[in-house]
Amino acid sequence: MAKKTIEDVSVSGKRVLVRCDFNVPLDANKRITDEKRIVGALPTIEYLVKNNAKVILCSHLGRPKGEFNDKYSLAPVAARLAQLLQKEVPLAADVIGPSAKGLASALKDGDVMLLENLRFHKEEEKNDPAFAKELASMADLYVNDAFGTAHRAHASTEGVTHYLPAVAGYLIQKEIEIMGKALDNPERPFVAILGGAKVSDKIGVINNLLEKVDALLIGGGMAYTFQKALGGQIGNSLLEADKVELAKELMAKAASKGVRLLLPVDNEAGDSFSNDSLHITVHSQDIPDGFEGLDIGPKTQIIFSAEISRAKTVIWNGPMGVFEFDSYAQGTRAIARAMAECDGTTIVGGGDSAAAIELMGYAKRVSHVSTGGGASLEYMEGIELPGVAALNDK
Ligand code: AMP
């Protein structure tokens, strides 16, 4: 069911509590080292300002474990927001205390303020109703724009919706529109590429995608368990021995659904887990003892890229190899490039694949890079995200 967005309600003159994801990385001097998440929140904030709302922003930052800790203060975020919005963004000294409530009640139309780190209260992650009610008491309307925490039922993502009308901001709207359409009503061929370290992390995703895609391409560390299931020799490659039977079942499920499940045909293997290891290209079912597969090989890059270029919808989650090592980043780079060159809808699930496509310079050339790692994985698993489910239906 479609969810109401900020454009479906009147915001003028209203106090609007906006849950953002300002969980940005900070260096030792509390300088923001990547401001993507702050910049990503601007369209929603600017819309509310332009439409004369009184804007109360809130977010978590890091893991302060339920008590005040200056190290996790949102002060650097408030300062950067003030520069980007070119207006004052006062930071409350607390979350639901006198400072927050005083600033909130003094807001004028078009003003913006920021509450201190929500996780200074342990009640936030416990989804404590009294804490949620206190948060809600400062506002007339709630906007969720934090996709990265939408898979968690916390006071600021779920609890607060019991006390206020609740709608989606632009970021959440974009996530659920693009990913929702791809998963529920994709233009075909629909191809998914999964990689990353472990099969066990992606079982739910594979199971759900097998119901939907035309082809599933599997690379990364998880592919070796599938090769083993096919009777291949995988040398010292990553293996989840207790998932070999499951890999067989998933391949049988793919066959019964008419989904083409493609595994690598060749791999780059190294004699140790290091960038400088002795490096050979091998057949994927013939990795010698003493070597471990650390990337997909050149033939696989061509096959996977061709699948992507023919697709009308592509979802990618998980690197094809140990892309952190330059010597083993080629496979992941080839997939990133193929995504960028594909004319269809191209979606990169969050986490490592989002970091990889960013690093490789192709992020601007795909349709959507999800802002939530865990949240986008759960979405791909077909799990309802509590922070989205709790928003008002259209
Ligand atoms: P995930 O968080 O499950 O998406 O896994 C991402 C991690 O998987 C990255 O840090 C990669 O370095 C790692 N990875 C990918 N392929 C391999 C491989 N063949 N062997 C070991 N680690 C891998």
Tab-separated table of C-alpha atoms in Angstrom, residues 56-268:
chain	number	residue	atom	x	y	z
A	56	ILE	CA	12.503	19.736	14.427
A	57	LEU	CA	15.193	17.366	13.147
A	58	CYS	CA	16.302	14.277	15.053
A	59	SER	CA	18.771	11.430	14.466
A	60	HIS	CA	21.088	8.974	16.131
A	61	LEU	CA	24.870	9.033	15.719
A	62	GLY	CA	27.023	6.034	16.583
A	63	ARG	CA	26.394	3.884	19.639
A	64	PRO	CA	26.447	6.039	22.771
A	65	LYS	CA	24.764	3.255	24.780
A	66	GLY	CA	21.909	5.217	26.264
A	67	GLU	CA	23.771	8.022	28.014
A	68	PHE	CA	25.093	11.468	27.191
A	69	ASN	CA	28.536	11.289	25.602
A	70	ASP	CA	30.029	14.362	23.990
A	71	LYS	CA	31.900	12.150	21.515
A	72	TYR	CA	28.552	11.331	19.888
A	73	SER	CA	27.070	14.836	19.981
A	74	LEU	CA	25.291	15.947	16.813
A	75	ALA	CA	27.037	19.357	17.055
A	76	PRO	CA	29.148	18.807	13.898
A	77	VAL	CA	25.962	17.899	12.007
A	78	ALA	CA	24.123	21.020	13.212
A	79	ALA	CA	27.052	23.193	12.117
A	80	ARG	CA	27.223	21.609	8.651
A	81	LEU	CA	23.440	21.786	8.211
A	82	ALA	CA	23.532	25.507	9.014
A	83	GLN	CA	26.094	26.022	6.231
A	84	LEU	CA	24.194	23.915	3.711
A	85	LEU	CA	20.788	25.454	4.492
A	86	GLN	CA	22.283	28.921	4.949
A	87	LYS	CA	20.299	29.483	8.101
A	88	GLU	CA	20.715	28.930	11.813
A	89	VAL	CA	20.240	25.373	13.024
A	90	PRO	CA	20.352	25.488	16.837
A	91	LEU	CA	21.199	22.206	18.561
A	92	ALA	CA	19.233	21.348	21.688
A	93	ALA	CA	21.392	20.341	24.648
A	94	ASP	CA	19.059	17.384	25.256
A	95	VAL	CA	16.533	15.209	23.430
A	96	ILE	CA	13.210	15.575	25.283
A	97	GLY	CA	14.370	17.910	28.079
A	98	PRO	CA	13.844	21.620	28.732
A	99	SER	CA	16.360	22.725	26.084
A	100	ALA	CA	14.655	20.726	23.319
A	101	LYS	CA	11.165	21.755	24.377
A	102	GLY	CA	12.147	25.405	24.822
A	103	LEU	CA	13.715	25.626	21.375
A	104	ALA	CA	10.800	23.753	19.781
A	105	SER	CA	8.176	26.044	21.242
A	106	ALA	CA	10.113	29.145	20.154
A	107	LEU	CA	10.359	28.047	16.504
A	108	LYS	CA	8.908	30.370	13.902
A	109	ASP	CA	7.579	29.287	10.519
A	110	GLY	CA	10.508	28.164	8.326
A	111	ASP	CA	12.898	27.720	11.286
A	112	VAL	CA	14.982	24.560	11.732
A	113	MET	CA	16.425	23.001	14.897
A	114	LEU	CA	18.109	19.703	15.765
A	115	LEU	CA	17.586	17.547	18.842
A	116	GLU	CA	20.623	15.920	20.476
A	117	ASN	CA	21.467	12.301	19.680
A	118	LEU	CA	18.357	10.133	20.190
A	119	ARG	CA	20.497	7.281	21.473
A	120	PHE	CA	21.565	9.337	24.514
A	121	HIS	CA	18.355	7.708	25.849
A	122	LYS	CA	18.250	3.936	26.103
A	123	GLU	CA	14.476	4.243	25.639
A	124	GLU	CA	15.044	5.080	21.963
A	125	GLU	CA	16.185	1.606	20.883
A	126	LYS	CA	13.761	-0.021	23.334
A	127	ASN	CA	10.882	1.743	21.577
A	128	ASP	CA	9.690	2.970	24.973
A	129	PRO	CA	6.155	4.419	24.631
A	130	ALA	CA	6.647	7.177	27.232
A	131	PHE	CA	9.817	8.383	25.466
A	132	ALA	CA	8.056	8.242	22.070
A	133	LYS	CA	5.173	10.262	23.510
A	134	GLU	CA	7.563	12.917	24.840
A	135	LEU	CA	9.191	13.188	21.410
A	136	ALA	CA	5.789	13.449	19.766
A	137	SER	CA	4.625	16.107	22.257
A	138	MET	CA	6.920	18.662	20.622
A	139	ALA	CA	5.291	18.335	17.195
A	140	ASP	CA	2.026	18.222	15.186
A	141	LEU	CA	3.293	15.948	12.413
A	142	TYR	CA	5.981	13.275	12.033
A	143	VAL	CA	8.099	12.682	8.931
A	144	ASN	CA	10.353	9.653	8.575
A	145	ASP	CA	13.246	10.204	6.176
A	146	ALA	CA	15.718	7.729	7.683
A	147	PHE	CA	15.608	4.637	5.496
A	148	GLY	CA	18.795	3.273	7.097
A	149	THR	CA	16.981	2.709	10.417
A	150	ALA	CA	13.534	1.869	9.018
A	151	HIS	CA	14.138	-1.854	9.641
A	152	ARG	CA	14.271	-1.169	13.380
A	153	ALA	CA	11.178	-0.464	15.489
A	154	HIS	CA	12.630	2.311	17.655
A	155	ALA	CA	10.833	5.139	19.471
A	156	SER	CA	11.771	7.652	16.755
A	157	THR	CA	10.927	5.335	13.844
A	158	GLU	CA	7.849	3.446	15.030
A	159	GLY	CA	6.794	4.456	18.545
A	160	VAL	CA	6.232	8.090	17.663
A	161	THR	CA	3.749	7.168	14.910
A	162	HIS	CA	1.248	6.126	17.596
A	163	TYR	CA	0.932	9.759	18.674
A	164	LEU	CA	1.228	11.812	15.477
A	165	PRO	CA	0.114	11.703	11.847
A	166	ALA	CA	3.087	10.065	10.128
A	167	VAL	CA	4.296	10.472	6.539
A	168	ALA	CA	7.373	9.684	4.424
A	169	GLY	CA	10.040	12.195	3.433
A	170	TYR	CA	11.559	12.229	-0.046
A	171	LEU	CA	14.368	9.774	0.763
A	172	ILE	CA	12.091	7.044	2.081
A	173	GLN	CA	9.596	7.761	-0.690
A	174	LYS	CA	12.342	7.250	-3.308
A	175	GLU	CA	13.600	4.058	-1.668
A	176	ILE	CA	10.198	2.428	-1.508
A	177	GLU	CA	9.097	3.620	-4.936
A	178	ILE	CA	12.183	2.429	-6.801
A	179	MET	CA	12.861	-0.756	-4.843
A	180	GLY	CA	9.162	-1.510	-4.459
A	181	LYS	CA	8.541	-1.241	-8.201
A	182	ALA	CA	11.610	-3.364	-8.995
A	183	LEU	CA	10.529	-6.098	-6.619
A	184	ASP	CA	6.772	-6.049	-7.207
A	185	ASN	CA	6.364	-5.009	-10.801
A	186	PRO	CA	9.736	-5.096	-12.580
A	187	GLU	CA	10.377	-4.446	-16.215
A	188	ARG	CA	11.908	-7.660	-17.546
A	189	PRO	CA	14.413	-9.145	-17.896
A	190	PHE	CA	14.964	-8.655	-14.162
A	191	VAL	CA	18.471	-9.639	-13.063
A	192	ALA	CA	19.884	-9.731	-9.530
A	193	ILE	CA	23.580	-9.936	-8.686
A	194	LEU	CA	24.538	-11.076	-5.227
A	195	GLY	CA	27.995	-11.190	-3.719
A	196	GLY	CA	29.659	-10.541	-0.403
A	197	ALA	CA	31.182	-12.844	2.109
A	198	LYS	CA	28.574	-15.337	3.243
A	199	VAL	CA	25.647	-17.362	1.936
A	200	SER	CA	24.231	-17.405	5.460
A	201	ASP	CA	23.737	-13.606	5.417
A	202	LYS	CA	21.808	-13.734	2.149
A	203	ILE	CA	19.604	-16.847	2.410
A	204	GLY	CA	16.433	-14.795	2.843
A	205	VAL	CA	17.366	-12.506	-0.026
A	206	ILE	CA	18.137	-15.393	-2.391
A	207	ASN	CA	14.890	-17.128	-1.471
A	208	ASN	CA	12.790	-14.030	-2.066
A	209	LEU	CA	14.587	-13.019	-5.275
A	210	LEU	CA	14.166	-16.506	-6.747
A	211	GLU	CA	10.413	-15.814	-6.699
A	212	LYS	CA	10.894	-12.670	-8.775
A	213	VAL	CA	13.941	-12.541	-11.031
A	214	ASP	CA	14.690	-13.988	-14.467
A	215	ALA	CA	18.362	-14.527	-13.667
A	216	LEU	CA	20.371	-14.577	-10.454
A	217	LEU	CA	24.136	-14.045	-10.719
A	218	ILE	CA	26.164	-15.121	-7.710
A	219	GLY	CA	29.744	-13.950	-7.101
A	220	GLY	CA	31.889	-13.009	-4.120
A	221	GLY	CA	32.838	-15.255	-1.233
A	222	MET	CA	29.406	-16.885	-1.157
A	223	ALA	CA	29.830	-18.446	-4.604
A	224	TYR	CA	32.401	-21.028	-3.422
A	225	THR	CA	29.859	-22.839	-1.260
A	226	PHE	CA	27.724	-23.246	-4.410
A	227	GLN	CA	30.761	-24.497	-6.395
A	228	LYS	CA	31.442	-27.030	-3.643
A	229	ALA	CA	27.799	-28.148	-3.827
A	230	LEU	CA	28.363	-28.825	-7.527
A	231	GLY	CA	31.358	-31.011	-6.688
A	232	GLY	CA	34.015	-28.429	-7.556
A	233	GLN	CA	37.463	-28.103	-6.018
A	234	ILE	CA	37.673	-24.760	-4.278
A	235	GLY	CA	41.112	-24.908	-2.632
A	236	ASN	CA	41.231	-22.678	0.446
A	237	SER	CA	38.345	-20.443	-0.666
A	238	LEU	CA	35.653	-19.309	1.739
A	239	LEU	CA	33.361	-22.241	2.462
A	240	GLU	CA	30.339	-22.560	4.704
A	241	ALA	CA	30.326	-26.341	4.964
A	242	ASP	CA	26.988	-26.349	6.791
A	243	LYS	CA	25.367	-24.465	3.900
A	244	VAL	CA	26.357	-26.844	1.084
A	245	GLU	CA	23.028	-28.701	1.272
A	246	LEU	CA	21.167	-25.400	1.329
A	247	ALA	CA	23.094	-24.277	-1.773
A	248	LYS	CA	21.884	-27.444	-3.530
A	249	GLU	CA	18.308	-26.708	-2.487
A	250	LEU	CA	18.533	-23.113	-3.724
A	251	MET	CA	19.872	-24.289	-7.093
A	252	ALA	CA	17.019	-26.816	-7.326
A	253	LYS	CA	14.517	-24.087	-6.442
A	254	ALA	CA	15.961	-21.859	-9.186
A	255	ALA	CA	15.609	-24.679	-11.704
A	256	SER	CA	12.021	-25.393	-10.677
A	257	LYS	CA	11.103	-21.697	-11.005
A	258	GLY	CA	12.800	-21.362	-14.389
A	259	VAL	CA	15.279	-18.844	-12.962
A	260	ARG	CA	18.733	-18.990	-14.521
A	261	LEU	CA	21.226	-19.147	-11.655
A	262	LEU	CA	24.692	-18.225	-12.910
A	263	LEU	CA	27.881	-18.904	-10.983
A	264	PRO	CA	31.377	-17.740	-11.917
A	265	VAL	CA	33.180	-19.842	-14.534
A	266	ASP	CA	36.607	-18.489	-13.620
A	267	ASN	CA	38.201	-16.832	-10.605
A	268	GLU	CA	41.220	-14.829	-9.587
